[in-house]
Short mmCIF file of C-alpha atoms in Angstrom, two decimals:
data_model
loop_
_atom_site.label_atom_id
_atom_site.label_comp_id
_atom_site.label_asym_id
_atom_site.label_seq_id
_atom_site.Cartn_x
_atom_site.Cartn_y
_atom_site.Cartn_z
CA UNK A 1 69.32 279.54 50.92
CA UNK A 2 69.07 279.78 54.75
CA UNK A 3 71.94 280.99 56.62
CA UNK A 4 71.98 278.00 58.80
CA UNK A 5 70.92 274.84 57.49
CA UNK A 6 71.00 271.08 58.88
CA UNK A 7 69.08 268.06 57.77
CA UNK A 8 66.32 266.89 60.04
CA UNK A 9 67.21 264.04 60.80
CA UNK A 10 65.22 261.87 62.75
CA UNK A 11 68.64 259.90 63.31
CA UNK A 12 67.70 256.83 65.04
CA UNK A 13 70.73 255.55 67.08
CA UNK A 14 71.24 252.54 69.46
CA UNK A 15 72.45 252.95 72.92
CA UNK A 16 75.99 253.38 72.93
CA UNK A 17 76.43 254.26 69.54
CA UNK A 18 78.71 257.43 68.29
CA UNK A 19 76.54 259.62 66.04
CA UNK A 20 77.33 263.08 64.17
CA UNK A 21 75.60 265.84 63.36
CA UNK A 22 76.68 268.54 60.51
CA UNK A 23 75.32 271.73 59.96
CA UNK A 24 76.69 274.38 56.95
CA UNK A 25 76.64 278.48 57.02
CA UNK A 26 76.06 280.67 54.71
CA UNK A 27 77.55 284.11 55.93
CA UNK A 28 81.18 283.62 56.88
CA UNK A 29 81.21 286.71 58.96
CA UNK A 30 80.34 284.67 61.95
CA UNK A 31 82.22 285.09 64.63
CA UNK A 32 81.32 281.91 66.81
CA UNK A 33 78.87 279.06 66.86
CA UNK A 34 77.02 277.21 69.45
CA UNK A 35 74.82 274.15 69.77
CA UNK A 36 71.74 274.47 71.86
CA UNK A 37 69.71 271.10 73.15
CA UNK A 38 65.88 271.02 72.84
CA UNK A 39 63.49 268.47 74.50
CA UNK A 40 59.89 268.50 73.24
CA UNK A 41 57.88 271.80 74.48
CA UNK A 42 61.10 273.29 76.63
CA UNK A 43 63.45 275.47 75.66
CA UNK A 44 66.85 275.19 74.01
CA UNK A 45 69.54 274.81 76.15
CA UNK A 46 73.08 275.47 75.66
CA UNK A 47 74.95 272.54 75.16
CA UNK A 48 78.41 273.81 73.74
CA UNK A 49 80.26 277.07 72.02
CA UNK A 50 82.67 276.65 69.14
CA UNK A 51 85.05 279.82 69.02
CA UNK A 52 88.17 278.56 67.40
CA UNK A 53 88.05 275.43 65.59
CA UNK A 54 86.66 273.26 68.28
CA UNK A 55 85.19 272.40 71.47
CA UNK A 56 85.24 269.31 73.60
CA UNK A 57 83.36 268.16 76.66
CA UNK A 58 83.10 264.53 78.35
CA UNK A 59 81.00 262.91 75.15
CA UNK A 60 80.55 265.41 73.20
CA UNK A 61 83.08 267.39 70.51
CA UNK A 62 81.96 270.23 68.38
CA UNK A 63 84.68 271.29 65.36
CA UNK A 64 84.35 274.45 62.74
CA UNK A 65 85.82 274.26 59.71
CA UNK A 66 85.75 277.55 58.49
CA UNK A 67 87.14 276.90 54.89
CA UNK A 68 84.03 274.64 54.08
CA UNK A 69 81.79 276.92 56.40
CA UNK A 70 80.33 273.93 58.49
CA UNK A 71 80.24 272.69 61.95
CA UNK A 72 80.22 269.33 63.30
CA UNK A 73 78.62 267.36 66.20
CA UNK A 74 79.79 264.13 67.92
CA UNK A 75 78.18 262.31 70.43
CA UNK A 76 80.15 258.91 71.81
CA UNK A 77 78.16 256.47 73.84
CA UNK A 78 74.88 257.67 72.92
CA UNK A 79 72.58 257.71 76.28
CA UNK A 80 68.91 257.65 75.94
CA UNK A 81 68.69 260.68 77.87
CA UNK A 82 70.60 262.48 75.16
CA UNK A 83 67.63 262.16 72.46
CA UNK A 84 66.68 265.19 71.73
CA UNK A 85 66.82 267.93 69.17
CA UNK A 86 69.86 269.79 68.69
CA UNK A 87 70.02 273.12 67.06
CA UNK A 88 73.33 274.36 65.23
CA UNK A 89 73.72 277.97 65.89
CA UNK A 90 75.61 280.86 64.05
CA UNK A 91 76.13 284.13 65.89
CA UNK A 92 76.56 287.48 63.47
CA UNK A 93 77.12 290.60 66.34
CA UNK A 94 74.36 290.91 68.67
CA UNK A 95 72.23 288.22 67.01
CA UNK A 96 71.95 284.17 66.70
CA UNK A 97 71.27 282.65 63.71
CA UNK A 98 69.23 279.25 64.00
CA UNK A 99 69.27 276.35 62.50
CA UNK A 100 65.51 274.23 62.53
CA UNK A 101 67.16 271.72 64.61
CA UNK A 102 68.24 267.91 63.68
CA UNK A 103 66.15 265.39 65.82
CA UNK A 104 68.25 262.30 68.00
CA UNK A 105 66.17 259.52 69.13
CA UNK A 106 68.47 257.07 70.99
CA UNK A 107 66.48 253.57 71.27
CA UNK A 108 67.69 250.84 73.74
CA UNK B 1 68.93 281.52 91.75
CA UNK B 2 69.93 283.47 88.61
CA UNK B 3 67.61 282.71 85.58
CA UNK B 4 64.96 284.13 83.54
CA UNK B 5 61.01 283.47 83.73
CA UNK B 6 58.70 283.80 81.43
CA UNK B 7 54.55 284.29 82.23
CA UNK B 8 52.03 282.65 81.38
CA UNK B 9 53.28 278.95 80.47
CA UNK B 10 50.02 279.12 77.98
CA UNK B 11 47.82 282.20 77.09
CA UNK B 12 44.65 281.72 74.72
CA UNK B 13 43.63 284.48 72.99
CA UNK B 14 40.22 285.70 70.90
CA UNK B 15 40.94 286.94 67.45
CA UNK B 16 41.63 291.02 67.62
CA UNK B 17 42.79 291.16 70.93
CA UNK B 18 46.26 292.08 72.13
CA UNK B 19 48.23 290.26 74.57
CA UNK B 20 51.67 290.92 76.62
CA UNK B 21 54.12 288.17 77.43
CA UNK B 22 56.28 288.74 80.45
CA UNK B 23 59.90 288.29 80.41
CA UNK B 24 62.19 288.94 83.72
CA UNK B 25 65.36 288.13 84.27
CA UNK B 26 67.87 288.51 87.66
CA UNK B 27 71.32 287.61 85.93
CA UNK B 28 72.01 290.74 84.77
CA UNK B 29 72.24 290.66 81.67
CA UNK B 30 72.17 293.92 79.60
CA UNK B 31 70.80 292.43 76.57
CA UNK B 32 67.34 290.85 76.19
CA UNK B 33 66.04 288.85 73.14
CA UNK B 34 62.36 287.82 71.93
CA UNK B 35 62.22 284.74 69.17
CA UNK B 36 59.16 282.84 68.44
CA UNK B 37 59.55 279.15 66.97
CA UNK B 38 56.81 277.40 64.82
CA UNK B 39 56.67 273.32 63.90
CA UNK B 40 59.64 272.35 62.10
CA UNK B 41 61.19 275.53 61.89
CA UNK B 42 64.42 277.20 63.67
CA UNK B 43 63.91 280.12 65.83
CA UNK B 44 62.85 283.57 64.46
CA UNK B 45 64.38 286.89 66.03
CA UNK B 46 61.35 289.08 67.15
CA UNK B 47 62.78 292.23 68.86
CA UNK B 48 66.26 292.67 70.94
CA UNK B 49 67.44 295.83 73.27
CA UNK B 50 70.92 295.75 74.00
CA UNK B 51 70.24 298.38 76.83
CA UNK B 52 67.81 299.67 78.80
CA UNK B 53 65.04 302.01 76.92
CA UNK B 54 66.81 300.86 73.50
CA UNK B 55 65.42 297.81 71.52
CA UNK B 56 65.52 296.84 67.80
CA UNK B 57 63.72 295.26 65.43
CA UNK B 58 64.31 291.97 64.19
CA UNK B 59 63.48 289.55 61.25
CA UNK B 60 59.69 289.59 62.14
CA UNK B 61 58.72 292.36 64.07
CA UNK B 62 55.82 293.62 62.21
CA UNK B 63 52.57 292.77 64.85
CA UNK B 64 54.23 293.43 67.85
CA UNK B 65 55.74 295.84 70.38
CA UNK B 66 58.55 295.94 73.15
CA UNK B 67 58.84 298.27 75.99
CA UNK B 68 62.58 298.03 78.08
CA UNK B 69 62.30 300.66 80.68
CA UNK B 70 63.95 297.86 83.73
CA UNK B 71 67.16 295.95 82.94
CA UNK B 72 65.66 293.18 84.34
CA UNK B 73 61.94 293.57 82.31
CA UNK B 74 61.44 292.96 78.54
CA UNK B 75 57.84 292.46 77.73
CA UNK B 76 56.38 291.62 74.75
CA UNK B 77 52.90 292.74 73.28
CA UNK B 78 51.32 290.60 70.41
CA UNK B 79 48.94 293.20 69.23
CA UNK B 80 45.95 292.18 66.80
CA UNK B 81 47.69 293.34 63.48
CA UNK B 82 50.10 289.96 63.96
CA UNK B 83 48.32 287.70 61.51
CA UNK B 84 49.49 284.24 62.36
CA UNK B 85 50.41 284.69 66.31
CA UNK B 86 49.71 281.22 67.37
CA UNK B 87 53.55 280.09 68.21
CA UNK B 88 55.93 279.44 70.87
CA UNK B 89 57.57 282.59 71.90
CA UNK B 90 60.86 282.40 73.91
CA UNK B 91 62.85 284.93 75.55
CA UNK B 92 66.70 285.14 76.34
CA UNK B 93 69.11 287.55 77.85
CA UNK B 94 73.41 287.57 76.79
CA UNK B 95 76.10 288.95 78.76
CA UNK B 96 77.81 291.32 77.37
CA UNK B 97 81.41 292.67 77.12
CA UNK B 98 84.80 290.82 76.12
CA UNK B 99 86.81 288.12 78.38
CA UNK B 100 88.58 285.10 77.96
CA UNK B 101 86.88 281.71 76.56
CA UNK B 102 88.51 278.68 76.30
CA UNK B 103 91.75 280.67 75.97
CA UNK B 104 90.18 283.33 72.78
CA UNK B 105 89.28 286.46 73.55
CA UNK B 106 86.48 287.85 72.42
CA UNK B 107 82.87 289.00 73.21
CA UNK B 108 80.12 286.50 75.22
CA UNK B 109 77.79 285.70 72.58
CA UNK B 110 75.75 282.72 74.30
CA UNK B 111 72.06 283.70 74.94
CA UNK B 112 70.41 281.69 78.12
CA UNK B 113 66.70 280.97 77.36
CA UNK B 114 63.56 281.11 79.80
CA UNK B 115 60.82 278.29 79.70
CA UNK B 116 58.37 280.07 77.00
CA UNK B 117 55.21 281.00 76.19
CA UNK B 118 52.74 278.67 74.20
CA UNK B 119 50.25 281.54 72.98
CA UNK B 120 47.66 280.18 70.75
CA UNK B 121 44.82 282.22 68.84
CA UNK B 122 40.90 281.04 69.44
#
């Protein structure tokens, strides 16, 4: 089982729809979680960090539920611009765990 | 500006020959990070140093090499004994120590990522 696992996706959204990601982890020792953004042939970028049981900024809200051991992501008013994919991240000391990354095409 | 590059954007290489990919960084950052990502498939931890002339190995480290003798330099050699090097290889540097986030105190964890390398085997 990987450590970090989401489902693919693609997830196929229209403008202005909400949409929500989850991703599940195996090792419970993690102390904090991030999601990174990834447009096609660039790097990830970090998008938000979850160290208590949630994060919020503008449109987007992250939450950790640490009894179930999985992490949530929730877009609002889905913006073209935001298609993309979007890894789920686990960190375990000095190293990131990632996930492969669940792919969000908003169409207009 | 603060940030990390990575050189060349794309490298071709012949079979049996090795290769370095450069990796600097000015936001000093003590730790430094090599990953390579394939189709499909999350990111896989190459080598990491946590400090300068220290480095570790990490989930796929057999074919390469790391040298950190600059805080600000962690290059990475792909020598010919990696079997499958064609991949995407991305570097990234973390803070470290302890502060406040979002009112929880604990240690930075975030890596920041530079632009890549798209190496691919002729």
């Amino acid at each position: 089982r990987k450590e970090v696992e989401q489902d693919p996706g693609p997830f196929n959204v229209p403008e202005g729809a909400t949409v929500a990601f989850n991703c599940t982890y195996s090792n419970s020792a993690s102390q904090s979680f991030f999601w990174y953004r990834q447009d096609c042939r660039k790097e990830p970028k970090l998008l938000m960090s979850v160290y208590s049981s949630g994060n919020e900024d503008g449109r987007f809200t992250a939450q950790l539920n640490r009894a179930s051991q999985y992490i949530s992501l929730l877009i609002r008013d889905s913006k073209l611009s935001d298609s993309a994919t979007y890894l789920c991240v686990g960190s375990y000391g000095n190293k990131l765990v990632f996930g492969a990354g669940t792919i969000l095409r908003v169409k207009s | 500006d603060g940030g990390i590059t990575q050189s060349p954007k794309y490298l071709f290489r012949k079979e049996g020959q090795n290769v370095t990919l450069s990796c600097e960084q000015n936001l000093n950052h003590d730790a430094m990070y090599w990953y390579r990502q394939d189709p499909g498939q999350g990111l896989r931890l190459i080598y990491y140093s946590q400090i300068v002339n220290d480095f570790q190995k990490g989930d796929i480290a057999e074919g390469y090499s790391v040298s950190r003798e600059k805080k600000e330099s962690f290059p990475l050699t792909v020598t010919s004994a990696q079997k499958n090097p064609t991949a995407f290889y991305l570097c990234a540097s973390r803070r470290t120590g302890t502060g406040e986030r979002i009112g929880v105190r604990g240690i930075y964890n975030e890596q920041f990522f530079g632009p890549g390398t798209r190496l691919t085997v002729l």
